[in-house]
Amino acid sequence: MRWRVPRTWRVLLAVARGVVFPVARLRVTGDVPAQLRGGPVILAVNHIGPFDPIAITAACRVIRLAPRLMATGGLFRAPVVGGVMRAAGHIRINRRQADVAAAVDDVTEALAAGSHVLGYPEGRITLDPGMWPERGKTGMARVALATGVPVVAVAQWGAHEVAAWGGFGPTVRALCRALVRRPVVRVHFGAAVDLSGIEPGVPGAAQRATDRIIDAITAELRPLRADEPRLPRYIDPVRPLSVQRRHRPSS
């Protein structure tokens, strides 16, 4: 049966647009091609901060897409929020738990129903000092290779200036600053990722596909931060840094 967008999710898409307006100036460029809108598609997005899911949701509203989000299991366990996530039709990803592999089946079923699905191939907010995409997890690539569903690279920049990494105090201070400054938040819907020549089931195939997805997101991100090529102008003082998962472009 073909999936229909729940009313709850349609309402939340509109709400996200209203939430973004007071704290940021949203600029959305690119689009998902018409030939991909009618069928299943995977949107692969870079993850730069706790506010960017709201920014991405608002951007999807602008281009009139209603993708199902691949979201951490913690949100589904939270009071009220969990019920809303389920009512909106989003997909639970239990990271670092024994049943995390079940999410691959859930995403595959969602795509089989014709859904658009949006997720973060990095699997976490990037800890790269330059805030470039990190080395990705292979789950999204494995689904794409198994189903043949196209992956569209989506890049975003600026949402990291709206909310801090964690803690009530830093978050409130960041939001107050954003209310005054209204930083520009850019979201760009780019091209479909070329996964041709990668055969499912061949050892290393999922990692090669993942590297191509991260490469594509990085390429779409560069123009959004052309004046911040190495380090971002705004650095969240409470965000931890790590180079352990630094992505190296595939050859």
mmCIF file of C-alpha atoms in Angstrom:
data_model
loop_
_atom_site.group_PDB
_atom_site.id
_atom_site.type_symbol
_atom_site.label_atom_id
_atom_site.label_comp_id
_atom_site.label_asym_id
_atom_site.label_seq_id
_atom_site.Cartn_x
_atom_site.Cartn_y
_atom_site.Cartn_z
ATOM 1 C CA MET A 1 0.000 0.000 0.000
ATOM 2 C CA ARG A 2 1.342 3.417 -0.960
ATOM 3 C CA TRP A 3 2.222 5.618 2.006
ATOM 4 C CA ARG A 4 0.198 8.779 2.528
ATOM 5 C CA VAL A 5 1.611 11.719 4.446
ATOM 6 C CA PRO A 6 -0.137 11.921 7.860
ATOM 7 C CA ARG A 7 -1.889 15.149 8.759
ATOM 8 C CA THR A 8 0.343 15.413 11.830
ATOM 9 C CA TRP A 9 3.423 15.631 9.638
ATOM 10 C CA ARG A 10 1.844 18.171 7.283
ATOM 11 C CA VAL A 11 1.077 20.396 10.263
ATOM 12 C CA LEU A 12 4.603 20.031 11.654
ATOM 13 C CA LEU A 13 6.134 21.003 8.316
ATOM 14 C CA ALA A 14 4.221 24.272 8.458
ATOM 15 C CA VAL A 15 5.092 24.774 12.125
ATOM 16 C CA ALA A 16 8.811 24.326 11.385
ATOM 17 C CA ARG A 17 8.661 27.154 8.864
ATOM 18 C CA GLY A 18 7.167 29.377 11.557
ATOM 19 C CA VAL A 19 9.770 28.314 14.140
ATOM 20 C CA VAL A 20 12.686 29.138 11.843
ATOM 21 C CA PHE A 21 11.462 32.609 10.869
ATOM 22 C CA PRO A 22 12.184 34.469 14.153
ATOM 23 C CA VAL A 23 15.681 33.019 14.615
ATOM 24 C CA ALA A 24 17.082 32.689 11.076
ATOM 25 C CA ARG A 25 16.763 33.789 7.477
ATOM 26 C CA LEU A 26 16.135 30.600 5.517
ATOM 27 C CA ARG A 27 17.529 30.400 1.990
ATOM 28 C CA VAL A 28 16.581 27.295 0.008
ATOM 29 C CA THR A 29 18.127 26.490 -3.360
ATOM 30 C CA GLY A 30 17.967 23.537 -5.735
ATOM 31 C CA ASP A 31 15.158 21.020 -5.823
ATOM 32 C CA VAL A 32 14.361 17.343 -6.169
ATOM 33 C CA PRO A 33 13.840 16.606 -9.887
ATOM 34 C CA ALA A 34 10.279 15.970 -11.013
ATOM 35 C CA GLN A 35 11.171 12.463 -12.187
ATOM 36 C CA LEU A 36 12.222 11.545 -8.628
ATOM 37 C CA ARG A 37 9.332 13.156 -6.772
ATOM 38 C CA GLY A 38 6.823 10.547 -7.859
ATOM 39 C CA GLY A 39 8.716 7.582 -6.494
ATOM 40 C CA PRO A 40 10.861 6.649 -3.538
ATOM 41 C CA VAL A 41 13.969 8.709 -2.959
ATOM 42 C CA ILE A 42 16.551 9.013 -0.175
ATOM 43 C CA LEU A 43 17.682 12.480 0.911
ATOM 44 C CA ALA A 44 21.158 12.406 2.473
ATOM 45 C CA VAL A 45 21.935 15.459 4.622
ATOM 46 C CA ASN A 46 24.949 16.690 6.587
ATOM 47 C CA HIS A 47 24.415 17.106 10.339
ATOM 48 C CA ILE A 48 25.863 20.287 11.864
ATOM 49 C CA GLY A 49 23.864 21.006 14.995
ATOM 50 C CA PRO A 50 20.781 20.397 17.128
ATOM 51 C CA PHE A 51 18.699 22.968 15.239
ATOM 52 C CA ASP A 52 19.333 21.677 11.738
ATOM 53 C CA PRO A 53 16.510 19.062 11.756
ATOM 54 C CA ILE A 54 14.062 21.952 12.150
ATOM 55 C CA ALA A 55 15.798 23.918 9.394
ATOM 56 C CA ILE A 56 15.694 20.914 7.054
ATOM 57 C CA THR A 57 12.014 20.355 7.836
ATOM 58 C CA ALA A 58 11.273 23.991 7.007
ATOM 59 C CA ALA A 59 13.275 23.712 3.780
ATOM 60 C CA CYS A 60 11.287 20.632 2.777
ATOM 61 C CA ARG A 61 8.129 22.649 3.326
ATOM 62 C CA VAL A 62 9.467 25.319 0.965
ATOM 63 C CA ILE A 63 9.994 22.839 -1.888
ATOM 64 C CA ARG A 64 6.818 20.921 -0.992
ATOM 65 C CA LEU A 65 8.323 17.629 0.086
ATOM 66 C CA ALA A 66 7.257 15.613 3.122
ATOM 67 C CA PRO A 67 10.021 13.037 3.681
ATOM 68 C CA ARG A 68 9.909 10.573 6.537
ATOM 69 C CA LEU A 69 12.802 11.264 8.887
ATOM 70 C CA MET A 70 15.248 8.645 10.116
ATOM 71 C CA ALA A 71 15.548 9.773 13.739
ATOM 72 C CA THR A 72 17.359 8.566 16.838
ATOM 73 C CA GLY A 73 15.428 6.194 19.053
ATOM 74 C CA GLY A 74 15.741 8.577 21.997
ATOM 75 C CA LEU A 75 13.193 10.901 20.414
ATOM 76 C CA PHE A 76 10.684 8.066 20.137
ATOM 77 C CA ARG A 77 11.135 7.249 23.833
ATOM 78 C CA ALA A 78 10.557 10.836 24.956
ATOM 79 C CA PRO A 79 7.169 11.786 26.414
ATOM 80 C CA VAL A 80 4.876 13.539 23.937
ATOM 81 C CA VAL A 81 7.628 13.847 21.313
ATOM 82 C CA GLY A 82 7.703 10.077 20.813
ATOM 83 C CA GLY A 83 3.990 9.929 20.130
ATOM 84 C CA VAL A 84 4.241 12.807 17.670
ATOM 85 C CA MET A 85 7.143 11.136 15.843
ATOM 86 C CA ARG A 86 5.163 7.929 15.454
ATOM 87 C CA ALA A 87 2.032 9.782 14.354
ATOM 88 C CA ALA A 88 4.081 11.623 11.715
ATOM 89 C CA GLY A 89 5.340 8.318 10.298
ATOM 90 C CA HIS A 90 9.020 8.795 11.009
ATOM 91 C CA ILE A 91 11.477 5.916 11.251
ATOM 92 C CA ARG A 92 13.204 4.934 14.489
ATOM 93 C CA ILE A 93 16.961 4.306 14.433
ATOM 94 C CA ASN A 94 18.212 2.665 17.646
ATOM 95 C CA ARG A 95 21.880 3.522 17.372
ATOM 96 C CA ARG A 96 24.351 1.560 19.480
ATOM 97 C CA GLN A 97 21.676 -1.006 20.348
ATOM 98 C CA ALA A 98 21.337 -4.651 19.364
ATOM 99 C CA ASP A 99 18.339 -4.037 17.089
ATOM 100 C CA VAL A 100 19.890 -1.191 15.076
ATOM 101 C CA ALA A 101 19.999 -3.466 11.998
ATOM 102 C CA ALA A 102 16.195 -3.628 12.060
ATOM 103 C CA ALA A 103 16.143 -0.014 10.908
ATOM 104 C CA VAL A 104 17.445 -1.119 7.501
ATOM 105 C CA ASP A 105 14.326 -3.251 7.070
ATOM 106 C CA ASP A 106 12.100 -0.408 8.255
ATOM 107 C CA VAL A 107 13.629 2.043 5.771
ATOM 108 C CA THR A 108 13.390 -0.533 2.987
ATOM 109 C CA GLU A 109 9.684 -1.028 3.746
ATOM 110 C CA ALA A 110 9.131 2.731 3.747
ATOM 111 C CA LEU A 111 10.764 3.059 0.344
ATOM 112 C CA ALA A 112 8.748 0.136 -1.001
ATOM 113 C CA ALA A 113 5.635 2.137 -0.083
ATOM 114 C CA GLY A 114 6.857 5.020 -2.237
ATOM 115 C CA SER A 115 8.039 7.245 0.613
ATOM 116 C CA HIS A 116 10.655 9.930 0.469
ATOM 117 C CA VAL A 117 13.101 9.265 3.321
ATOM 118 C CA LEU A 118 15.559 11.748 4.828
ATOM 119 C CA GLY A 119 18.524 10.854 6.992
ATOM 120 C CA TYR A 120 22.015 11.748 8.160
ATOM 121 C CA PRO A 121 24.611 9.315 6.776
ATOM 122 C CA GLU A 122 27.156 10.540 9.349
ATOM 123 C CA GLY A 123 24.951 9.182 12.128
ATOM 124 C CA ARG A 124 25.684 12.098 14.464
ATOM 125 C CA ILE A 125 26.376 15.828 14.561
ATOM 126 C CA THR A 126 29.792 16.296 12.989
ATOM 127 C CA LEU A 127 32.656 16.735 15.435
ATOM 128 C CA ASP A 128 35.085 17.701 12.675
ATOM 129 C CA PRO A 129 36.884 20.924 13.718
ATOM 130 C CA GLY A 130 36.004 22.513 10.382
ATOM 131 C CA MET A 131 32.413 21.233 10.552
ATOM 132 C CA TRP A 132 32.823 19.318 7.309
ATOM 133 C CA PRO A 133 30.957 16.002 6.918
ATOM 134 C CA GLU A 134 32.549 13.100 8.746
ATOM 135 C CA ARG A 135 33.053 9.546 7.560
ATOM 136 C CA GLY A 136 29.587 8.064 7.166
ATOM 137 C CA LYS A 137 27.865 4.997 8.520
ATOM 138 C CA THR A 138 26.945 2.402 5.895
ATOM 139 C CA GLY A 139 23.255 1.840 6.661
ATOM 140 C CA MET A 140 21.886 4.340 4.151
ATOM 141 C CA ALA A 141 24.202 3.107 1.418
ATOM 142 C CA ARG A 142 23.244 -0.512 2.048
ATOM 143 C CA VAL A 143 19.576 0.361 1.612
ATOM 144 C CA ALA A 144 20.280 2.334 -1.562
ATOM 145 C CA LEU A 145 22.313 -0.489 -3.097
ATOM 146 C CA ALA A 146 19.769 -3.150 -2.156
ATOM 147 C CA THR A 147 16.736 -1.243 -3.434
ATOM 148 C CA GLY A 148 18.185 0.784 -6.297
ATOM 149 C CA VAL A 149 16.462 3.884 -4.893
ATOM 150 C CA PRO A 150 18.306 7.104 -5.854
ATOM 151 C CA VAL A 151 20.093 9.146 -3.201
ATOM 152 C CA VAL A 152 19.945 12.946 -3.437
ATOM 153 C CA ALA A 153 22.690 14.928 -1.696
ATOM 154 C CA VAL A 154 21.420 17.797 0.471
ATOM 155 C CA ALA A 155 23.759 20.309 2.100
ATOM 156 C CA GLN A 156 23.016 22.837 4.813
ATOM 157 C CA TRP A 157 24.943 25.592 6.545
ATOM 158 C CA GLY A 158 24.165 28.177 9.197
ATOM 159 C CA ALA A 159 21.846 26.232 11.509
ATOM 160 C CA HIS A 160 24.776 25.671 13.884
ATOM 161 C CA GLU A 161 24.534 29.368 14.833
ATOM 162 C CA VAL A 162 20.976 29.029 16.157
ATOM 163 C CA ALA A 163 21.332 26.439 18.945
ATOM 164 C CA ALA A 164 24.291 25.306 21.035
ATOM 165 C CA TRP A 165 25.557 21.749 21.420
ATOM 166 C CA GLY A 166 23.901 20.998 24.741
ATOM 167 C CA GLY A 167 22.771 22.245 28.101
ATOM 168 C CA PHE A 168 19.984 24.650 28.968
ATOM 169 C CA GLY A 169 22.178 27.701 29.523
ATOM 170 C CA PRO A 170 24.196 27.557 26.279
ATOM 171 C CA THR A 171 21.047 26.796 24.280
ATOM 172 C CA VAL A 172 19.140 29.770 25.687
ATOM 173 C CA ARG A 173 22.100 32.101 25.056
ATOM 174 C CA ALA A 174 22.457 30.871 21.476
ATOM 175 C CA LEU A 175 18.737 31.301 20.794
ATOM 176 C CA CYS A 176 18.738 34.821 22.237
ATOM 177 C CA ARG A 177 21.674 35.737 20.039
ATOM 178 C CA ALA A 178 19.910 34.225 17.016
ATOM 179 C CA LEU A 179 16.748 36.229 17.740
ATOM 180 C CA VAL A 180 18.816 39.403 17.460
ATOM 181 C CA ARG A 181 21.129 38.450 14.591
ATOM 182 C CA ARG A 182 18.880 36.081 12.579
ATOM 183 C CA PRO A 183 21.769 34.256 10.872
ATOM 184 C CA VAL A 184 21.333 33.049 7.309
ATOM 185 C CA VAL A 185 20.574 29.328 7.116
ATOM 186 C CA ARG A 186 21.205 27.874 3.687
ATOM 187 C CA VAL A 187 19.832 24.549 2.461
ATOM 188 C CA HIS A 188 20.644 23.239 -1.000
ATOM 189 C CA PHE A 189 19.001 20.238 -2.639
ATOM 190 C CA GLY A 190 21.640 18.909 -5.001
ATOM 191 C CA ALA A 191 22.074 16.202 -7.575
ATOM 192 C CA ALA A 192 21.485 12.483 -7.308
ATOM 193 C CA VAL A 193 24.602 10.625 -6.173
ATOM 194 C CA ASP A 194 26.289 8.466 -8.790
ATOM 195 C CA LEU A 195 26.450 4.956 -7.330
ATOM 196 C CA SER A 196 26.984 3.262 -10.684
ATOM 197 C CA GLY A 197 29.587 0.519 -10.839
ATOM 198 C CA ILE A 198 29.129 -0.484 -7.204
ATOM 199 C CA GLU A 199 27.718 -3.999 -6.987
ATOM 200 C CA PRO A 200 25.674 -4.932 -3.918
ATOM 201 C CA GLY A 201 27.076 -7.823 -1.945
ATOM 202 C CA VAL A 202 30.670 -7.266 -3.038
ATOM 203 C CA PRO A 203 32.973 -6.781 -0.027
ATOM 204 C CA GLY A 204 33.479 -3.096 0.642
ATOM 205 C CA ALA A 205 30.600 -2.010 -1.604
ATOM 206 C CA ALA A 206 28.606 -0.337 1.162
ATOM 207 C CA GLN A 207 31.613 1.673 2.328
ATOM 208 C CA ARG A 208 32.435 2.788 -1.226
ATOM 209 C CA ALA A 209 28.837 3.900 -1.717
ATOM 210 C CA THR A 210 28.885 5.696 1.626
ATOM 211 C CA ASP A 211 32.072 7.535 0.657
ATOM 212 C CA ARG A 212 30.455 8.684 -2.574
ATOM 213 C CA ILE A 213 27.427 9.963 -0.689
ATOM 214 C CA ILE A 214 29.614 11.935 1.739
ATOM 215 C CA ASP A 215 31.704 13.227 -1.191
ATOM 216 C CA ALA A 216 28.528 14.443 -2.909
ATOM 217 C CA ILE A 217 27.231 16.205 0.202
ATOM 218 C CA THR A 218 30.636 17.852 0.696
ATOM 219 C CA ALA A 219 30.633 19.077 -2.904
ATOM 220 C CA GLU A 220 27.182 20.624 -2.443
ATOM 221 C CA LEU A 221 28.267 22.200 0.858
ATOM 222 C CA ARG A 222 31.346 24.010 -0.468
ATOM 223 C CA PRO A 223 29.441 26.793 -2.282
ATOM 224 C CA LEU A 224 27.236 27.382 0.765
ATOM 225 C CA ARG A 225 30.287 28.243 2.874
ATOM 226 C CA ALA A 226 32.596 29.617 0.197
ATOM 227 C CA ASP A 227 33.743 32.388 2.537
ATOM 228 C CA GLU A 228 34.419 29.883 5.341
ATOM 229 C CA PRO A 229 36.528 27.274 3.537
ATOM 230 C CA ARG A 230 38.492 25.947 6.504
ATOM 231 C CA LEU A 231 36.916 26.909 9.808
ATOM 232 C CA PRO A 232 33.451 28.326 10.438
ATOM 233 C CA ARG A 233 33.201 31.951 11.529
ATOM 234 C CA TYR A 234 30.974 30.951 14.410
ATOM 235 C CA ILE A 235 32.366 28.236 16.670
ATOM 236 C CA ASP A 236 30.156 26.751 19.364
ATOM 237 C CA PRO A 237 32.367 26.864 22.493
ATOM 238 C CA VAL A 238 30.700 23.804 24.038
ATOM 239 C CA ARG A 239 30.798 21.526 20.968
ATOM 240 C CA PRO A 240 33.383 18.734 21.345
ATOM 241 C CA LEU A 241 35.908 18.270 18.561
ATOM 242 C CA SER A 242 37.349 15.089 17.082
ATOM 243 C CA VAL A 243 39.269 14.015 13.992
ATOM 244 C CA GLN A 244 38.784 10.288 14.571
ATOM 245 C CA ARG A 245 36.101 10.039 11.889
ATOM 246 C CA ARG A 246 37.491 12.619 9.484
ATOM 247 C CA HIS A 247 36.329 11.841 5.945
ATOM 248 C CA ARG A 248 38.912 11.385 3.218
ATOM 249 C CA PRO A 249 37.509 11.969 -0.285
ATOM 250 C CA SER A 250 37.312 8.787 -2.344
ATOM 251 C CA SER A 251 39.427 8.543 -5.435
#
